[in-house]
């Protein structure tokens, strides 16, 4: 039973990764790992800008933790503004940057 759920999770991750790459190809970017490649917030903002057709979502230039937290916070704020805070799970910027 554990293998079925872990296999299902792997399929979901691969499917989501492929979908994200289809979107990111529009801005000449891609990811290899959801857990690693989205946690600094830069590609997450790129993905949201493509999907929402909103070129105003720009990541911070730096790569320090403070910049990563700011990028992820910007992405989460955008999602809350678009879909409402009640429709999103409670996720802290720190959790995403930490890879949790």
CSV table of C-alpha atoms in Angstrom, one decimal:
chain,number,residue,atom,x,y,z
A,1,UNK,CA,0.0,0.0,0.0
A,2,UNK,CA,2.9,2.4,0.8
A,3,UNK,CA,4.3,1.8,-2.7
A,4,UNK,CA,1.0,2.7,-4.3
A,5,UNK,CA,0.8,6.0,-2.6
A,6,UNK,CA,4.5,6.8,-3.1
A,7,UNK,CA,4.2,5.8,-6.8
A,8,UNK,CA,1.1,8.0,-7.1
A,9,UNK,CA,3.0,10.9,-5.5
A,10,UNK,CA,5.9,10.5,-7.9
A,11,UNK,CA,3.5,10.5,-10.9
A,12,UNK,CA,1.9,13.7,-9.6
A,13,UNK,CA,5.3,15.4,-9.1
A,14,UNK,CA,6.5,14.4,-12.6
A,15,UNK,CA,3.2,15.5,-14.2
A,16,UNK,CA,3.3,18.9,-12.4
A,17,UNK,CA,7.0,19.3,-13.3
A,18,UNK,CA,6.2,18.8,-17.0
A,19,UNK,CA,3.2,21.2,-16.8
A,20,UNK,CA,5.4,23.9,-15.1
A,21,UNK,CA,8.1,23.4,-17.8
A,22,UNK,CA,5.5,23.8,-20.6
A,23,UNK,CA,4.6,27.2,-19.0
A,24,UNK,CA,8.2,28.3,-18.3
A,25,UNK,CA,9.3,27.5,-21.8
A,26,UNK,CA,7.5,30.7,-22.8
A,27,UNK,CA,10.1,32.7,-20.8
A,28,UNK,CA,13.0,30.5,-21.8
A,29,UNK,CA,13.3,28.7,-18.4
A,30,UNK,CA,12.7,25.3,-16.9
A,31,UNK,CA,12.9,23.3,-13.7
A,32,UNK,CA,14.3,19.9,-12.8
A,33,UNK,CA,12.9,19.6,-9.3
A,34,UNK,CA,9.9,21.3,-7.8
A,35,UNK,CA,11.3,21.1,-4.3
A,36,UNK,CA,14.6,22.7,-5.2
A,37,UNK,CA,13.9,25.0,-8.2
A,38,UNK,CA,10.9,26.9,-6.9
A,39,UNK,CA,12.0,27.5,-3.4
A,40,UNK,CA,13.9,30.7,-4.1
A,41,UNK,CA,10.7,32.2,-5.5
A,42,UNK,CA,12.3,33.4,-8.8
A,43,UNK,CA,10.8,30.7,-11.0
A,44,UNK,CA,7.6,30.6,-9.0
A,45,UNK,CA,7.1,34.3,-9.9
A,46,UNK,CA,8.0,33.6,-13.5
A,47,UNK,CA,5.4,30.8,-13.5
A,48,UNK,CA,2.7,33.0,-12.0
A,49,UNK,CA,3.5,35.8,-14.5
A,50,UNK,CA,3.1,33.4,-17.4
A,51,UNK,CA,-0.1,31.7,-16.1
A,52,UNK,CA,-1.7,34.9,-15.0
A,53,UNK,CA,-0.5,36.9,-17.9
A,54,UNK,CA,0.9,39.4,-15.5
A,55,UNK,CA,4.3,40.8,-16.4
A,56,UNK,CA,4.5,42.9,-13.3
A,57,UNK,CA,5.6,40.0,-11.1
A,58,UNK,CA,9.4,40.6,-10.9
A,59,UNK,CA,11.7,38.7,-8.5
A,60,UNK,CA,14.4,40.5,-6.5
A,61,UNK,CA,17.8,40.4,-8.0
A,62,UNK,CA,19.7,39.1,-5.0
A,63,UNK,CA,20.0,35.4,-4.0
A,64,UNK,CA,20.3,35.8,-0.3
A,65,UNK,CA,17.7,34.2,2.0
A,66,UNK,CA,16.0,37.6,2.5
A,67,UNK,CA,15.5,37.9,-1.3
A,68,UNK,CA,14.2,34.4,-1.5
A,69,UNK,CA,11.7,35.1,1.3
A,70,UNK,CA,10.6,38.3,-0.4
A,71,UNK,CA,10.1,36.6,-3.7
A,72,UNK,CA,8.0,33.8,-2.2
A,73,UNK,CA,6.0,36.3,-0.1
A,74,UNK,CA,5.3,38.3,-3.3
A,75,UNK,CA,4.1,35.1,-5.0
A,76,UNK,CA,1.9,34.1,-2.1
A,77,UNK,CA,0.4,37.6,-1.8
A,78,UNK,CA,-0.4,37.6,-5.5
A,79,UNK,CA,-2.2,34.2,-5.2
A,80,UNK,CA,-4.1,35.5,-2.2
A,81,UNK,CA,-5.2,38.6,-4.1
A,82,UNK,CA,-6.3,36.6,-7.1
A,83,UNK,CA,-8.1,33.7,-5.4
A,84,UNK,CA,-8.6,34.9,-1.8
A,85,UNK,CA,-6.8,33.8,1.3
A,86,UNK,CA,-9.5,31.3,2.2
A,87,UNK,CA,-9.0,29.3,-1.0
A,88,UNK,CA,-5.2,28.7,-0.3
A,89,UNK,CA,-3.6,26.5,2.3
A,90,UNK,CA,-1.8,28.3,5.1
A,91,UNK,CA,1.8,28.2,3.9
A,92,UNK,CA,4.5,30.4,5.2
A,93,UNK,CA,7.2,31.8,2.9
A,94,UNK,CA,9.8,30.3,5.2
A,95,UNK,CA,8.4,26.8,4.6
A,96,UNK,CA,8.8,27.1,0.9
A,97,UNK,CA,12.3,28.6,1.1
A,98,UNK,CA,13.3,25.8,3.5
A,99,UNK,CA,11.9,23.2,1.1
A,100,UNK,CA,9.4,21.9,3.6
